[in-house]
CSV table of C-alpha atoms in Angstrom, one decimal:
chain,number,residue,atom,x,y,z
A,791,ARG,CA,-0.2,-0.2,0.0
A,792,HIS,CA,2.6,2.4,1.0
A,793,LEU,CA,4.6,1.5,-2.2
A,794,ALA,CA,2.3,3.9,-4.3
A,795,GLY,CA,2.9,6.5,-2.6
A,796,ILE,CA,6.6,6.0,-2.2
A,797,ALA,CA,6.8,5.6,-6.2
A,798,VAL,CA,4.8,8.8,-6.6
A,799,ALA,CA,7.2,11.0,-4.1
A,800,ALA,CA,10.3,9.2,-6.1
A,801,ALA,CA,8.8,10.4,-9.3
A,802,ARG,CA,8.2,14.2,-8.3
A,803,LEU,CA,11.9,13.8,-7.0
A,804,ALA,CA,13.4,12.5,-10.2
A,805,PRO,CA,14.1,15.6,-12.0
A,806,GLN,CA,16.3,16.9,-9.4
A,807,VAL,CA,18.4,13.8,-9.7
A,808,SER,CA,18.1,13.3,-13.0
A,809,ALA,CA,22.3,13.6,-13.2
A,810,ASP,CA,22.5,10.3,-10.9
A,811,HIS,CA,21.6,7.8,-13.6
A,812,ALA,CA,21.7,5.0,-11.0
A,813,LEU,CA,19.2,6.5,-8.9
A,814,THR,CA,17.1,7.6,-11.8
A,815,GLU,CA,16.9,3.7,-12.8
A,816,GLN,CA,16.1,2.9,-9.2
A,817,ILE,CA,13.2,5.3,-9.2
A,818,HIS,CA,11.9,3.8,-12.8
A,819,SER,CA,12.3,0.4,-11.3
A,820,LEU,CA,10.3,1.6,-8.2
A,821,ALA,CA,7.3,2.8,-10.1
A,822,MET,CA,7.1,-0.3,-12.8
A,823,ARG,CA,7.1,-2.5,-9.7
A,824,ALA,CA,4.1,-0.4,-8.0
A,825,ALA,CA,2.3,-0.7,-11.4
A,826,GLU,CA,2.8,-4.5,-11.7
A,827,GLN,CA,2.0,-4.7,-8.1
A,828,LEU,CA,-1.4,-3.6,-8.2
A,829,PRO,CA,-3.1,-5.9,-10.4
A,830,VAL,CA,-1.6,-8.7,-8.4
A,831,ARG,CA,-2.7,-6.9,-4.9
A,832,PHE,CA,-6.4,-7.2,-6.7
A,833,THR,CA,-6.4,-10.5,-7.9
A,834,SER,CA,-5.4,-11.9,-4.4
A,835,ASN,CA,-8.2,-9.7,-2.7
A,836,GLN,CA,-5.7,-7.5,-1.2
A,837,SER,CA,-6.9,-3.9,-0.6
A,838,VAL,CA,-6.2,-1.6,-3.5
A,839,SER,CA,-7.5,2.0,-3.2
A,840,GLY,CA,-8.4,4.4,-5.6
A,841,HIS,CA,-5.6,6.7,-4.0
A,842,ASP,CA,-3.2,4.0,-4.9
A,843,VAL,CA,-4.2,3.6,-8.2
A,844,GLY,CA,-4.0,7.5,-8.8
A,845,ALA,CA,-0.5,7.7,-7.4
A,846,VAL,CA,0.9,5.0,-9.2
A,847,CYS,CA,-0.8,6.4,-12.4
A,848,GLU,CA,0.8,9.8,-11.5
A,849,SER,CA,4.2,8.3,-11.2
A,850,LEU,CA,4.3,6.6,-14.5
A,851,ARG,CA,3.0,9.5,-16.1
A,852,LEU,CA,5.7,12.0,-14.4
A,853,LEU,CA,8.6,9.5,-15.4
A,854,GLY,CA,7.4,9.1,-19.0
A,855,LEU,CA,6.8,4.9,-18.6
A,856,ARG,CA,4.1,3.2,-19.9
A,857,SER,CA,2.6,0.2,-18.4
A,858,SER,CA,-0.3,-1.5,-20.8
A,859,GLU,CA,-1.3,-3.8,-18.1
A,860,LEU,CA,-1.8,-0.8,-15.6
A,861,LEU,CA,-3.8,1.0,-18.3
A,862,LYS,CA,-5.7,-1.9,-18.8
A,863,TYR,CA,-6.1,-2.5,-15.2
A,864,VAL,CA,-7.3,1.3,-14.4
A,865,GLY,CA,-9.8,0.9,-17.1
A,866,LEU,CA,-11.0,-2.6,-15.6
A,867,LEU,CA,-11.5,-0.8,-12.2
A,868,LEU,CA,-13.4,2.1,-13.7
A,869,ARG,CA,-15.9,0.2,-15.8
A,870,SER,CA,-16.4,-2.6,-13.0
A,871,GLU,CA,-15.4,-1.8,-9.4
A,872,TRP,CA,-18.2,0.9,-8.3
A,873,GLU,CA,-17.8,0.2,-4.9
A,874,MET,CA,-14.0,1.6,-5.1
A,875,ILE,CA,-13.7,5.2,-3.4
A,876,TRP,CA,-11.7,7.6,-5.6
A,877,ILE,CA,-10.8,10.8,-4.2
A,878,PRO,CA,-10.8,13.8,-6.7
A,879,PRO,CA,-7.0,13.9,-7.2
A,880,ALA,CA,-6.8,10.1,-8.0
A,881,LEU,CA,-9.4,10.2,-10.4
A,882,MET,CA,-7.6,13.2,-11.9
A,883,TYR,CA,-4.2,11.3,-12.1
A,884,ALA,CA,-5.8,8.2,-13.6
A,885,ALA,CA,-7.5,10.6,-16.3
A,886,SER,CA,-4.2,12.2,-16.7
A,887,CYS,CA,-2.0,9.1,-17.4
A,888,MET,CA,-5.0,7.5,-19.6
A,889,GLY,CA,-5.0,11.1,-21.8
A,890,HIS,CA,-1.1,11.1,-22.0
A,891,TYR,CA,-1.0,7.5,-23.3
A,892,ARG,CA,-4.2,8.0,-25.5
A,893,HIS,CA,-6.2,5.0,-23.8
A,894,GLY,CA,-8.3,3.5,-26.1
A,895,ASP,CA,-11.0,1.8,-24.0
A,896,ALA,CA,-13.9,4.1,-24.6
A,897,ARG,CA,-16.1,2.4,-21.9
A,898,ALA,CA,-13.4,3.5,-19.3
A,899,TRP,CA,-13.6,7.1,-20.5
A,900,ARG,CA,-17.4,6.9,-20.1
A,901,ALA,CA,-16.7,5.3,-16.8
A,902,LEU,CA,-14.4,7.9,-15.6
A,903,SER,CA,-16.8,10.7,-16.7
A,904,HIS,CA,-19.5,9.2,-14.8
A,905,ARG,CA,-17.6,9.2,-11.7
A,906,ILE,CA,-16.3,12.9,-12.0
A,907,LEU,CA,-19.9,14.0,-12.8
A,908,SER,CA,-20.8,12.5,-9.7
A,909,ASP,CA,-19.0,14.2,-7.4
A,910,LEU,CA,-18.0,17.5,-9.3
A,911,GLY,CA,-18.5,19.4,-6.5
A,912,ALA,CA,-15.4,18.0,-4.9
A,913,PHE,CA,-13.3,18.8,-8.0
A,914,SER,CA,-11.2,22.2,-7.7
A,915,VAL,CA,-11.0,24.0,-10.9
A,916,ALA,CA,-7.3,22.9,-11.4
A,917,ASN,CA,-8.2,18.8,-11.3
A,918,LEU,CA,-10.9,19.7,-13.7
A,919,SER,CA,-8.9,21.6,-15.9
A,920,GLU,CA,-6.5,18.6,-15.7
A,921,VAL,CA,-9.5,16.4,-16.4
A,922,ALA,CA,-10.4,18.7,-19.4
A,923,VAL,CA,-7.0,18.3,-20.9
A,924,ALA,CA,-6.7,14.8,-20.7
A,925,PHE,CA,-10.1,13.9,-22.3
A,926,ALA,CA,-8.7,16.4,-25.1
A,927,THR,CA,-5.4,14.9,-25.3
A,928,ALA,CA,-6.8,11.2,-25.8
A,929,ARG,CA,-9.8,12.8,-28.3
A,930,VAL,CA,-12.4,11.5,-26.4
A,931,LYS,CA,-15.5,13.6,-26.2
A,932,SER,CA,-18.2,13.7,-23.1
A,933,ARG,CA,-20.7,16.5,-24.1
A,934,ARG,CA,-22.3,15.9,-20.5
A,935,LEU,CA,-18.8,16.3,-18.7
A,936,SER,CA,-17.6,19.2,-20.8
A,937,THR,CA,-21.1,21.3,-20.4
A,938,ALA,CA,-20.7,20.2,-16.5
A,939,VAL,CA,-17.2,21.5,-16.5
A,940,ALA,CA,-17.9,24.9,-18.0
A,941,ARG,CA,-20.7,25.5,-15.9
A,942,ARG,CA,-18.5,24.7,-12.6
A,943,PHE,CA,-16.1,27.2,-14.2
A,944,ALA,CA,-18.4,29.9,-14.8
A,945,GLN,CA,-19.7,29.2,-11.1
A,946,VAL,CA,-16.4,29.7,-9.6
A,947,ALA,CA,-15.8,32.7,-11.8
A,948,ASP,CA,-19.1,34.2,-10.6
A,949,GLU,CA,-17.9,33.8,-7.2
A,950,LEU,CA,-14.7,35.6,-7.5
């Protein structure tokens, strides 16, 4: 469980230690181990949280690493694990990762949109901006999400 948090912290540190190639390789290895561990934990009925998934997604995106298995796993979780709790930053990180790698699972994108819409008020404007960028990068359209995000931006602007 802590591996996901360590992986994202290390990924955020990576640009500052890029001159140390051995350390950079260890950070990459740690992030990939965390990505590979999540599906294994899930299939062995160990606890996996939306927070863990989001942290691992963010670590891979920050490091420019791709794990097709993790992307498939994230899509599966978004589509089928409706009991899983996702905090807004975790959904944003999952969206950013899926967008960055142009994940092609339309049902996963639809499920992601539904999850975001169901808790839209909990998302900061910055989180919603990242989500909008992810959808645009992956060339995924969700009229309901776009309309709701635009309304939320207008609402926040009116409150300023």
